[in-house]
Coordinates of C-alpha atoms in Angstrom, one line a residue:
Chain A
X19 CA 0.0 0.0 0.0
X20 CA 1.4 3.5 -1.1
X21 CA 1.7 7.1 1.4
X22 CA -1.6 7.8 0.2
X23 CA -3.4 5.0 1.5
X24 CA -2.4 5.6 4.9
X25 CA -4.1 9.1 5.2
X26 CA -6.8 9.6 7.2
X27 CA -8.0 12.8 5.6
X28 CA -10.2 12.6 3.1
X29 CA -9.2 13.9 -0.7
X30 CA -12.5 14.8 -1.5
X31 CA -16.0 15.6 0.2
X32 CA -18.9 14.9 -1.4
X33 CA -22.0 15.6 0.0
X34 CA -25.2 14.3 -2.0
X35 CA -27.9 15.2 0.7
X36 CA -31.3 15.6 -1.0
X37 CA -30.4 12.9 -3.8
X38 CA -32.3 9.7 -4.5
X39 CA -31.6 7.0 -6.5
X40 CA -29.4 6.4 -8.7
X41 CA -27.7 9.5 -8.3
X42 CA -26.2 8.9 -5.1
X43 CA -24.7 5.8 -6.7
X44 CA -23.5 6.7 -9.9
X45 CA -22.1 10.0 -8.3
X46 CA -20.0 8.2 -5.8
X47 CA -19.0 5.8 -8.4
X48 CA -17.8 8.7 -10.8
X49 CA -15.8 10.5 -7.8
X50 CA -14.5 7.1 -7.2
X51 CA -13.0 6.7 -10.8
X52 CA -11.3 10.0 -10.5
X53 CA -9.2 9.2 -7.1
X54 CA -5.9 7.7 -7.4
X55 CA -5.5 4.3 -5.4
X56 CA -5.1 4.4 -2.1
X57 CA -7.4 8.0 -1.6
X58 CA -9.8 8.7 0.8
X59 CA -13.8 9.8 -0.3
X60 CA -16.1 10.9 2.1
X61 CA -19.7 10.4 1.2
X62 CA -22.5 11.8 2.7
X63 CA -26.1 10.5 1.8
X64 CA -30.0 11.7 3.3
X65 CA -31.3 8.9 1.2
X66 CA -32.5 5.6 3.3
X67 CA -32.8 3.4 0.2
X68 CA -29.3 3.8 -0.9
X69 CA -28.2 2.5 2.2
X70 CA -28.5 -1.1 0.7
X71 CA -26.8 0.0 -2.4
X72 CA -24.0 1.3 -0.9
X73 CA -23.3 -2.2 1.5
X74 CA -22.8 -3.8 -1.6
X75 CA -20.8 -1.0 -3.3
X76 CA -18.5 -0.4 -0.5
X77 CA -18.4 -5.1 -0.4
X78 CA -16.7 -4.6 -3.7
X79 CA -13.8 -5.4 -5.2
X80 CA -11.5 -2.7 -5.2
X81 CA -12.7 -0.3 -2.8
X82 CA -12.7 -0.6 1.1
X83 CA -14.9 0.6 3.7
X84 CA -13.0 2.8 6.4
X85 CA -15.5 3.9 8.3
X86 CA -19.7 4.4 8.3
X87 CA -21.3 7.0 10.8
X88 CA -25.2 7.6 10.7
X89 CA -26.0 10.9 12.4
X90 CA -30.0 11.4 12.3
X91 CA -31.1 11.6 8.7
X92 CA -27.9 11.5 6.8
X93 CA -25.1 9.1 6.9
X94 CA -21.5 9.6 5.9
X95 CA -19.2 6.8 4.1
X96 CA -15.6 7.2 3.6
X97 CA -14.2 4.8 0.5
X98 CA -10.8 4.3 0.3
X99 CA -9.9 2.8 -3.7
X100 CA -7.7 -0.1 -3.6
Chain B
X25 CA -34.3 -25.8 -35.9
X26 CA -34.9 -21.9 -37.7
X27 CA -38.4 -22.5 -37.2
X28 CA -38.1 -23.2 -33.1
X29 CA -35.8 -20.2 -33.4
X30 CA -38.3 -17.7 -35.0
X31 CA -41.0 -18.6 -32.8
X32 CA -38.8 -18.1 -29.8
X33 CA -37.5 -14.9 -30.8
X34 CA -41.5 -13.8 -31.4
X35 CA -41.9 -15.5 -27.6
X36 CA -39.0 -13.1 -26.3
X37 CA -40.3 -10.5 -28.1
X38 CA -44.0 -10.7 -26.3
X39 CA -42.3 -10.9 -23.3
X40 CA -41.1 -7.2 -23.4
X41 CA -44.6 -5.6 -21.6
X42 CA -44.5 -2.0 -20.3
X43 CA -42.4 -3.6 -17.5
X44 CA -40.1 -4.8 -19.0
X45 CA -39.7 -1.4 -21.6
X46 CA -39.5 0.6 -18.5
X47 CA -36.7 -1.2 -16.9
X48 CA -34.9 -1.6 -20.0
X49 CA -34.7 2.0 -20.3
X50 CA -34.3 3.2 -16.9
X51 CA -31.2 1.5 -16.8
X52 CA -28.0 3.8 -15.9
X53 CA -25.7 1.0 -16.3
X54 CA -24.1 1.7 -13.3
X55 CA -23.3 -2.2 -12.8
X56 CA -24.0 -2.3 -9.2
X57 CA -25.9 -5.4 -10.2
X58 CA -22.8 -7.5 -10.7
X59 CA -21.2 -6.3 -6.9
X60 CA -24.7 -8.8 -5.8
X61 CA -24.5 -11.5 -7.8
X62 CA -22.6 -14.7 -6.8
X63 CA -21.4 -15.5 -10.2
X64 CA -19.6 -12.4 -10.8
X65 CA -18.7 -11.8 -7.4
X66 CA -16.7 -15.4 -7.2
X67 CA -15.9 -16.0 -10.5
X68 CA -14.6 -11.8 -11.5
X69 CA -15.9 -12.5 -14.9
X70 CA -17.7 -9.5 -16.2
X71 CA -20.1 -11.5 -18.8
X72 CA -22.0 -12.7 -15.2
X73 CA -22.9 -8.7 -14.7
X74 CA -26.8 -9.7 -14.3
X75 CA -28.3 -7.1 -16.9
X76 CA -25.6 -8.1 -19.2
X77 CA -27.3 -11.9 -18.6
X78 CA -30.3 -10.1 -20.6
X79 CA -28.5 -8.9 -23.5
X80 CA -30.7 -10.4 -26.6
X81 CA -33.9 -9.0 -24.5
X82 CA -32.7 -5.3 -24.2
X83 CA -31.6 -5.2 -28.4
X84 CA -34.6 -6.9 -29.4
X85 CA -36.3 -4.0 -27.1
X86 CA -34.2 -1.3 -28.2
X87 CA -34.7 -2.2 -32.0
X88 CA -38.7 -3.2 -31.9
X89 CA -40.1 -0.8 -28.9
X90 CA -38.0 2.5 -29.3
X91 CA -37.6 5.0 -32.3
X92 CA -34.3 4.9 -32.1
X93 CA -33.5 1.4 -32.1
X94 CA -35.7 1.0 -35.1
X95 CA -33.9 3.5 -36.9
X96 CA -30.4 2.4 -35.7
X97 CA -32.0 -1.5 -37.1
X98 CA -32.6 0.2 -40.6
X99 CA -29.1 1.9 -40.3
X100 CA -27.4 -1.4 -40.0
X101 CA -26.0 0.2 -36.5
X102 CA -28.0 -2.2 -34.3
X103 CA -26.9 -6.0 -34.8
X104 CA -29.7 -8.4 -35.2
X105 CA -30.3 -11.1 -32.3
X106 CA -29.1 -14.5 -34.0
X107 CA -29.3 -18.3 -33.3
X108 CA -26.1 -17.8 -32.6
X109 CA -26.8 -15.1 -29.6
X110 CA -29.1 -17.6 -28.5
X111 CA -26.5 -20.3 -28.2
X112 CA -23.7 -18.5 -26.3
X113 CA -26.5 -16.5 -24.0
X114 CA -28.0 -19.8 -23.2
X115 CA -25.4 -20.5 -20.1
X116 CA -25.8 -16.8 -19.1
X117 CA -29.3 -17.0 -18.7
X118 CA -30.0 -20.9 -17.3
X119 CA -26.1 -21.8 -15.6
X120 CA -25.1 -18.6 -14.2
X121 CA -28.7 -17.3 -12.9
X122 CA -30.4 -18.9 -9.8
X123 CA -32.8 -16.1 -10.0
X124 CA -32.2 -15.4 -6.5
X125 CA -33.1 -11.9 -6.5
X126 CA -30.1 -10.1 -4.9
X127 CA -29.3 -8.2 -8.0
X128 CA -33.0 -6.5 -8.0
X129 CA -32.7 -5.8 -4.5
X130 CA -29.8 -3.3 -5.1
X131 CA -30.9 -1.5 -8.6
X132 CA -30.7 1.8 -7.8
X133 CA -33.8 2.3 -10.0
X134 CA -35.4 -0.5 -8.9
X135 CA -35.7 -3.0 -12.0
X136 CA -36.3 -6.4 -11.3
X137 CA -34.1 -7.7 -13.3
X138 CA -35.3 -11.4 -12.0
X139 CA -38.8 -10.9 -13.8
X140 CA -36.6 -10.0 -16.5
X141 CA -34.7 -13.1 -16.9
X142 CA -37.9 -15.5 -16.3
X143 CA -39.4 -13.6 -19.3
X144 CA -36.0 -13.9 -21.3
X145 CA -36.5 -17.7 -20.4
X146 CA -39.7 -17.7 -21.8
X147 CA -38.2 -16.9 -25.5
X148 CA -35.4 -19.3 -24.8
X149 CA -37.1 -22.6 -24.2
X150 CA -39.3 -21.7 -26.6
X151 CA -36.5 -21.5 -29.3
X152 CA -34.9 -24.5 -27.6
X153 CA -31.9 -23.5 -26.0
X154 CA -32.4 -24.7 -22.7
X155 CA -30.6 -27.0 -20.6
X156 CA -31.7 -30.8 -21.4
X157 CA -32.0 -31.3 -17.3
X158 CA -34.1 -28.7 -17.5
X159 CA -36.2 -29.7 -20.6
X160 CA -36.4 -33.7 -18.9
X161 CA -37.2 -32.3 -16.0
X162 CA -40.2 -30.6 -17.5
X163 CA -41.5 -33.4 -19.6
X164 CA -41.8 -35.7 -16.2
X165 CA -43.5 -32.9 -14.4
X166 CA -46.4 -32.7 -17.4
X167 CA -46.3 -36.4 -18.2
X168 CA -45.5 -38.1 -14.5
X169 CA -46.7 -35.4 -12.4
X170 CA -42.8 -35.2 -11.0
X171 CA -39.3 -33.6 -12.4
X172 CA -38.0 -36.6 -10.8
X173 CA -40.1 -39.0 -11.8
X174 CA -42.0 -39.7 -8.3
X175 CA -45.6 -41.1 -8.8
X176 CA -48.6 -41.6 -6.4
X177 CA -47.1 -45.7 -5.6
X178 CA -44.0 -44.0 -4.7
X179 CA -45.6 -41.4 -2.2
X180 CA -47.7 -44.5 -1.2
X181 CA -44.6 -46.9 -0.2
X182 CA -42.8 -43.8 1.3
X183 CA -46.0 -43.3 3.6
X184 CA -46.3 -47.2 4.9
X185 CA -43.1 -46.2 6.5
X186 CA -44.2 -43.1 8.2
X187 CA -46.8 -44.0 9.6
X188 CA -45.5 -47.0 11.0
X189 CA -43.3 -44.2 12.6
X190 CA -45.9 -42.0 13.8
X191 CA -48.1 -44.7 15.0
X192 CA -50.9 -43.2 12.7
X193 CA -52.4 -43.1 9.3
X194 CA -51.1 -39.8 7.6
X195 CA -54.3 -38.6 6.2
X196 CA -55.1 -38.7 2.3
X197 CA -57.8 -36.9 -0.2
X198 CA -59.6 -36.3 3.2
X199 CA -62.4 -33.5 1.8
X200 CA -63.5 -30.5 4.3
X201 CA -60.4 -30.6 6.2
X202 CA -58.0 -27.1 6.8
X203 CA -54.6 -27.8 5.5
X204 CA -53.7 -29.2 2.2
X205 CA -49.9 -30.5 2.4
X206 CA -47.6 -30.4 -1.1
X207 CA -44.4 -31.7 -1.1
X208 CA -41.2 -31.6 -2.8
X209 CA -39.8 -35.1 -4.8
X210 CA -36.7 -34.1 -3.0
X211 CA -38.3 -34.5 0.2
X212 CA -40.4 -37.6 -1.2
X213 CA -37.3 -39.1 -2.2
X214 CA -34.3 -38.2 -0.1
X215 CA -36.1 -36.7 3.0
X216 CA -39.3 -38.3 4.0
X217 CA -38.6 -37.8 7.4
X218 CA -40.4 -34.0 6.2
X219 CA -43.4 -36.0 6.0
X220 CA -43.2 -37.7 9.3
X221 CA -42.2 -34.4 11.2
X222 CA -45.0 -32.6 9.7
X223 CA -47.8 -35.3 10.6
X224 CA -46.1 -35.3 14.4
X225 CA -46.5 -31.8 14.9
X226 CA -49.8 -31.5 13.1
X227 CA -51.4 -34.4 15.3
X228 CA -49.4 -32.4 18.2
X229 CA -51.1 -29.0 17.3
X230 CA -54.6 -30.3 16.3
X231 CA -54.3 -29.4 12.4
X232 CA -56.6 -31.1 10.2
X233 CA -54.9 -31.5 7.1
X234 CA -54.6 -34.0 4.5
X235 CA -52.5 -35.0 0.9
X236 CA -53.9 -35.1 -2.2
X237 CA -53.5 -37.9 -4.5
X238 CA -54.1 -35.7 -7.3
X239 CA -51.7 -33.3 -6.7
X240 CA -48.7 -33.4 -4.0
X241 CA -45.9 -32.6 -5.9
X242 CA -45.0 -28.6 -5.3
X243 CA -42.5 -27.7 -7.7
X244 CA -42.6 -25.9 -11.2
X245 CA -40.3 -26.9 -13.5
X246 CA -42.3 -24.8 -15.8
X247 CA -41.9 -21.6 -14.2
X248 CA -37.5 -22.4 -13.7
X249 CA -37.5 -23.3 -17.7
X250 CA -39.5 -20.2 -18.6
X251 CA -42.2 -21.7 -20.2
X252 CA -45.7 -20.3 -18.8
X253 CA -48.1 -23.3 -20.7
X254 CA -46.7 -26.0 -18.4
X255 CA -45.9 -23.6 -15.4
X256 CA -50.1 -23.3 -15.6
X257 CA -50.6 -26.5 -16.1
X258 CA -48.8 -27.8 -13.0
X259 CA -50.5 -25.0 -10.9
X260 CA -53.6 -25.8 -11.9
X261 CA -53.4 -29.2 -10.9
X262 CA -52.7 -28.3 -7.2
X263 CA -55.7 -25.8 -7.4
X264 CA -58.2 -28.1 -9.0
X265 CA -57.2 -30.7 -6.2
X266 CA -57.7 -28.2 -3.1
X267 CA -60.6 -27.1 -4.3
X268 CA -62.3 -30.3 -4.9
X269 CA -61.2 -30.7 -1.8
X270 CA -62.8 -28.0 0.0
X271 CA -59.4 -26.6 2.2
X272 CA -59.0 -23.6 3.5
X273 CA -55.3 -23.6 3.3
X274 CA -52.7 -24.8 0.8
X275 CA -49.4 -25.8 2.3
X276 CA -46.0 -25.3 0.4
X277 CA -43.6 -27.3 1.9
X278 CA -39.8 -26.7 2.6
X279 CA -39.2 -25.5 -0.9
X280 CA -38.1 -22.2 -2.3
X281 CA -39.3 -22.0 -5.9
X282 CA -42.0 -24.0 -5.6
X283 CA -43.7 -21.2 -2.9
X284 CA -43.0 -18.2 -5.4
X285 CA -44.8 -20.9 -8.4
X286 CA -47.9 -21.5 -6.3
X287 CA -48.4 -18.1 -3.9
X288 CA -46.8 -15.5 -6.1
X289 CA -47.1 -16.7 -9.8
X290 CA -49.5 -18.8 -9.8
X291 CA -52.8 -16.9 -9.5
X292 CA -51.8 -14.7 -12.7
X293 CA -50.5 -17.8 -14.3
X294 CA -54.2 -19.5 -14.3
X295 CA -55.9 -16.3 -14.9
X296 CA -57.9 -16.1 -11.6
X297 CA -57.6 -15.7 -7.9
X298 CA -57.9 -19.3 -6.1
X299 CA -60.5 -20.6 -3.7
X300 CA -58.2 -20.7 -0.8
X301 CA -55.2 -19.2 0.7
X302 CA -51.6 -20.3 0.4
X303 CA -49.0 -20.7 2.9
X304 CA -45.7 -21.3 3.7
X305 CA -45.0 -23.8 5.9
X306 CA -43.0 -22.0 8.3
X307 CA -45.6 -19.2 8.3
X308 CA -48.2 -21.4 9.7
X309 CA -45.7 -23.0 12.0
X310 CA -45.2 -19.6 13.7
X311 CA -49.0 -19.2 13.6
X312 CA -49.4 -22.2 15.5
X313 CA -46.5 -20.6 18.0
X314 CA -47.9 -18.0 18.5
X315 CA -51.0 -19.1 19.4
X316 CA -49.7 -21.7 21.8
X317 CA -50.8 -24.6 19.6
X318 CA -47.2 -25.2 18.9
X319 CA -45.4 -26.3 22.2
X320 CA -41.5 -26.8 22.0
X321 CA -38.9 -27.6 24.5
X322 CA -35.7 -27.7 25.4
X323 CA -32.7 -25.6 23.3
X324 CA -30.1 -27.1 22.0
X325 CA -26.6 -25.7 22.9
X326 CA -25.2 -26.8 19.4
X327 CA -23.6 -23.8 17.5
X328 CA -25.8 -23.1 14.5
X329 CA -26.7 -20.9 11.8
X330 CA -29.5 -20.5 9.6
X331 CA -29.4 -20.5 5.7
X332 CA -32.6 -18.1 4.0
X333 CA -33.7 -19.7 0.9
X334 CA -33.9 -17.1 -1.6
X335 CA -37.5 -17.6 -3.0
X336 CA -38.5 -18.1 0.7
X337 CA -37.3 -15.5 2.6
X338 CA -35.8 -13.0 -0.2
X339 CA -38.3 -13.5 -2.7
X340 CA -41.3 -14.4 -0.4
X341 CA -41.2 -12.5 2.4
X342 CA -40.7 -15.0 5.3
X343 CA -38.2 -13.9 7.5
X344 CA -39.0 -13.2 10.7
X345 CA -40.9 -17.1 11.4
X346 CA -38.2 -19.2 11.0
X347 CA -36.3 -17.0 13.3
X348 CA -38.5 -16.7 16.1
X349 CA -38.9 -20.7 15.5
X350 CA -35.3 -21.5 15.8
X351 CA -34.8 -19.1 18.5
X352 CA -37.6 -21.3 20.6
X353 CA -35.2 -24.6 20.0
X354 CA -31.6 -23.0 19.7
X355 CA -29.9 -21.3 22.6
X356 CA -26.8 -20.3 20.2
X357 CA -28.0 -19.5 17.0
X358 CA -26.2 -17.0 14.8
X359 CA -26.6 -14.7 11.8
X360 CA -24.3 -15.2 9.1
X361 CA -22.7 -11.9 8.0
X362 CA -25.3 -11.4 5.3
X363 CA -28.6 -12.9 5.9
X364 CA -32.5 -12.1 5.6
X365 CA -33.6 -10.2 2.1
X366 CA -29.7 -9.8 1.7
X367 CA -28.4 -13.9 2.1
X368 CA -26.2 -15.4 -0.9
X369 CA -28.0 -17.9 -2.7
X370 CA -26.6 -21.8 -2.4
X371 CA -25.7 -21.5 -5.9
X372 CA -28.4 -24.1 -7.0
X373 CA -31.6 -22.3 -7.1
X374 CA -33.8 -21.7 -10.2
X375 CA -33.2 -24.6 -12.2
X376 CA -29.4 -24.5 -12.0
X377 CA -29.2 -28.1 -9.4
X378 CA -31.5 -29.7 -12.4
X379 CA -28.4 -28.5 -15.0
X380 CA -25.7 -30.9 -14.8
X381 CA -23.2 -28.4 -17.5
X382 CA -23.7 -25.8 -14.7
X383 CA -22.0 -28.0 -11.8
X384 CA -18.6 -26.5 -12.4
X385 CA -19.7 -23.7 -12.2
X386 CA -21.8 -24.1 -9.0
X387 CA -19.1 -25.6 -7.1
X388 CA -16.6 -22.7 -7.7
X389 CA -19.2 -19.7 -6.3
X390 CA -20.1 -22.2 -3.6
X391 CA -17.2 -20.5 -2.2
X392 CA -18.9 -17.7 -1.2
X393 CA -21.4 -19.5 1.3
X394 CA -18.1 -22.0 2.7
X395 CA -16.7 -18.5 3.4
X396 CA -20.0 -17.5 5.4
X397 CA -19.8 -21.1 7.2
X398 CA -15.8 -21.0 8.0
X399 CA -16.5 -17.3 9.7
X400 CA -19.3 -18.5 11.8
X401 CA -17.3 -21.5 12.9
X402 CA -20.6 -23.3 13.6
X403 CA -21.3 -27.2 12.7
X404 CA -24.8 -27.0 11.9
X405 CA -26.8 -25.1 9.1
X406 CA -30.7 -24.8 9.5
X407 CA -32.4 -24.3 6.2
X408 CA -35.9 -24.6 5.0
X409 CA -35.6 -25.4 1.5
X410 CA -34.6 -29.4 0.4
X411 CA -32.9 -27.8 -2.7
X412 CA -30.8 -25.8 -1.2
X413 CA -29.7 -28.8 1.5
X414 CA -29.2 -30.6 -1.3
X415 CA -27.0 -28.2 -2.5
X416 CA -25.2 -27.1 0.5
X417 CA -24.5 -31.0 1.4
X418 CA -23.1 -31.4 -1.7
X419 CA -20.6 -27.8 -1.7
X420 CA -19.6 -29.0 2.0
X421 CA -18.6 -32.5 0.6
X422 CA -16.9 -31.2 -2.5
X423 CA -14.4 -28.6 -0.2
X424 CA -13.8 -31.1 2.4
X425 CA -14.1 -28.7 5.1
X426 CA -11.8 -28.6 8.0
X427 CA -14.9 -28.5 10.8
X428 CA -18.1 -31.5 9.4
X429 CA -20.9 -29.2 9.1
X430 CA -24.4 -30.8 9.3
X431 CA -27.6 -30.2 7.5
X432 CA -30.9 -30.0 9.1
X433 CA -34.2 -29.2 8.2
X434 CA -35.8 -26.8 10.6
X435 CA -39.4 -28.4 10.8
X436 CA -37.5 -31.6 11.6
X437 CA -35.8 -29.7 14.2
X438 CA -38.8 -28.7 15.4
X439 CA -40.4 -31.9 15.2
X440 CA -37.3 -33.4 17.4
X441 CA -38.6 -30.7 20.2
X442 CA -42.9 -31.3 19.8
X443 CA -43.8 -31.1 23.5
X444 CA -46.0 -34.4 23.6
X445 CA -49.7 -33.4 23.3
X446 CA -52.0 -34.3 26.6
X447 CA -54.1 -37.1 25.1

């Protein structure tokens, strides 16, 4: 694993409150494919149904799950790509 | 050979209903599809990305339902669907599909792409390119009343020995009574002891129930091969027997596609609502909990975990009964890490354990569910669903796992803790 991987601090922010599916999705997916491996995203979603989506997402190959907070109505995924 | 094919490309092409044009085009290809499904997931092969499974569908679509695929046909831009598309999409859509469901649970627009590939199979069989399991299997369902060839004499020789079990006569074509039982040929054949835990319990609980000799066979070969005629056919013949029979209830039995065939499918499939009410069941089980007509005791302290049967508890809804069920017998029962509406299939759902060419393939993503076993560390799995204990037995023996993990049936388990009735 390179330098980058080991940060903590996030290299981008995106915050897709208000968004229903599939934007929350393909959005993250998009940041996603502009990081450079080992990068941090931070996500944060209001939508409850792409909760599901992004347990699988986050399962897949080539991305892994650092951390997952739900605060009230919005929760906040940070995706480091592999 | 071109004829079969024509008419099955006409079948395909009357499968694609608003539905079906609405997913299709809602699509936005973002291929979280293929993160759920077993085949991709295990195998990393990007031809098992589940919409990609329904290729020939979405052209014929696009090039006979939208303007632009019409013109983009006329243009020579859109490639016709061939025999040949037929042919290599045939494993796509029978081997590496159990129609479990998990991909439609996580479209983010919410097609199901399941429907989808039972109406794909529809124009497949139709054209011939089916599996010939499959396509045996089917002919004995129509012709014996069984895909595996069970009759009414075998049922019969099958019952001598459980009622000399029970102590009893296990009631048959008894008219007015609640409970009509189906059954599985799996559990006819390899795992009668079914039928002898569900007359112990029923005598135990004070069901009236009874079998039919004209129908007790539960699966559907018709609705895994895709082809609606014989699907109908085989429901009708449990409805026809129920009601000549007068029940209230229908009973599916510890089988996963057969419960989506007879409560989910089947009322469209004949054309009209039925004259009684179908359960699963594990549904009534936890009915008769509930209500104190079910008494169990003691919990076993054996490490176990429970395996959802997609059609059953994904597909069908079932998920909180055989929990609180097992919970009543098991003092250390234990999720896996996905389970419920989420569980990974056994690998040998919707036709696939009836597909000999697919066993490689099931074998190799059996690895996820060995994966979900090893982690646990348990040595028993709980399922409800003889298919997918077939299955599971089977993956267990291939790997040779380290720890022996056993099978069990959870209305046998149940039946192995029936609180003996008063009288």
């Amino acid at each position: 694993m390179n330098q980058a991987a080991e940060t903590t601090k996030p290299s981008q922010e995106i915050d897709l409150s208000g968004l229903t599916c599939p934007l929350p999705i393909l959005k993250t997916k998009a940041a996603l494919a502009r990081l450079g491996s080992g990068e941090l995203l931070k996500v944060i979603i209001t939508n409850p149904d792409s909760v599901r989506e992004f347990g699988v997402l986050c399962n897949s190959p080539g991305v892994k799950l650092e951390s997952f907070q739900e605060t009230g109505a919005s929760w906040i995924y940070q995706i480091r790509k592999l | 050979m071109n004829e079969d094919f024509d008419q099955g490309l006409e079948v395909l092409n009357g499968q694609i209903d608003a539905r079906v044009s609405s997913y299709f085009s809602s699509c936005v290809h973002c291929g979280l599809c293929a993160e759920a499904c077993l085949f991709y997931t295990e195998t990393g092969d990007p031809k098992y990305t589940p919409i990609y499974k329904l290729e020939p569908m979405r052209r014929l679509w696009f090039q006979r339902h939208t303007l632009r695929g019409k013109v983009a046909k006329r243009l020579g831009l859109s490639k016709e669907v061939t025999r040949q598309d037929f042919a290599d999409w045939e494993e796509l859509v029978y081997d590496s599909c159990t129609m479990c469901g998990r991909c439609s649970m996580v479209c983010p627009v919410g097609n199901d792409i399941v429907y989808m590939i039972r109406r794909e199979r529809e124009g497949f069989s139709k054209a011939g390119y089916a599996p010939e399991g499959m396509k045996a299997a089917t002919h004995r369902a129509l012709t014996i009343g069984s895909p595996m060839g069970v009759t009414l004499k075998t049922l019969r020789a099958v019952l001598v020995h459980v009622e000399k079990s029970v102590g009893r006569p296990v009631p048959i074509d008894l008219k007015g009574v609640d409970y009509m039982a189906l059954f599985s040929s799996m559990e006819i054949v390899n795992f009668p002891e079914y039928i002898e835990s569900l007359s112990r319990i029923f005598d135990a609980a004070g069901v009236s129930w009874t079998i039919s000799s004209e129908a007790f066979e539960a699966t559907n070969s018709g609705i895994q091969i895709g082809n609606r005629e014989a699907a109908a056919e085989l429901v009708g013949r449990v409805v026809n027997a129920a009601e000549k029979l007068g029940v209230k209830y229908v009973i599916s039995p510890e089988c996963g596609h057969a419960y989506m065939a007879i409560r989910w499918e089947g009322p469209n499939l004949i054309g009209r609502q039925y004259g009684f009410e179908v359960v699963h069941i594990l549904e009534l089980l936890d009915q008769l909990r509930s209500s104190g007509r079910l008494k169990l005791k003691d919990k076993t302290d054996t490490p176990l975990t429970l395996h959802d049967p997609c059609q059953i508890v994904r597909r069908g809804g079932v998920i909180d009964q055989p929990r609180n069920l097992l919970n009543e017998v098991a003092s250390r029962f234990v999720e896996m890490k996905d389970h419920g509406d989420m569980n990974w299939c056994c690998g040998g759902g919707g036709g696939v354990s009836a597909n000999d060419r697919a066993e490689p393939l099931r074998l190799k993503v059996f690895q996820r569910k060995k994966r979900q076993i090893e982690e646990l560390g348990v040595d028993t799995m709980v399922t409800m669903c003889a298919n997918c204990r077939i299955i599971l037995e089977e993956g267990l023996e291939h790997y040779e796992m380290d720890t022996e993990v056993k099978m069990k049936s959870l209305t046998d388990m149940l039946a192995e803790h029936l609180e003996p009735s008063p009288g």
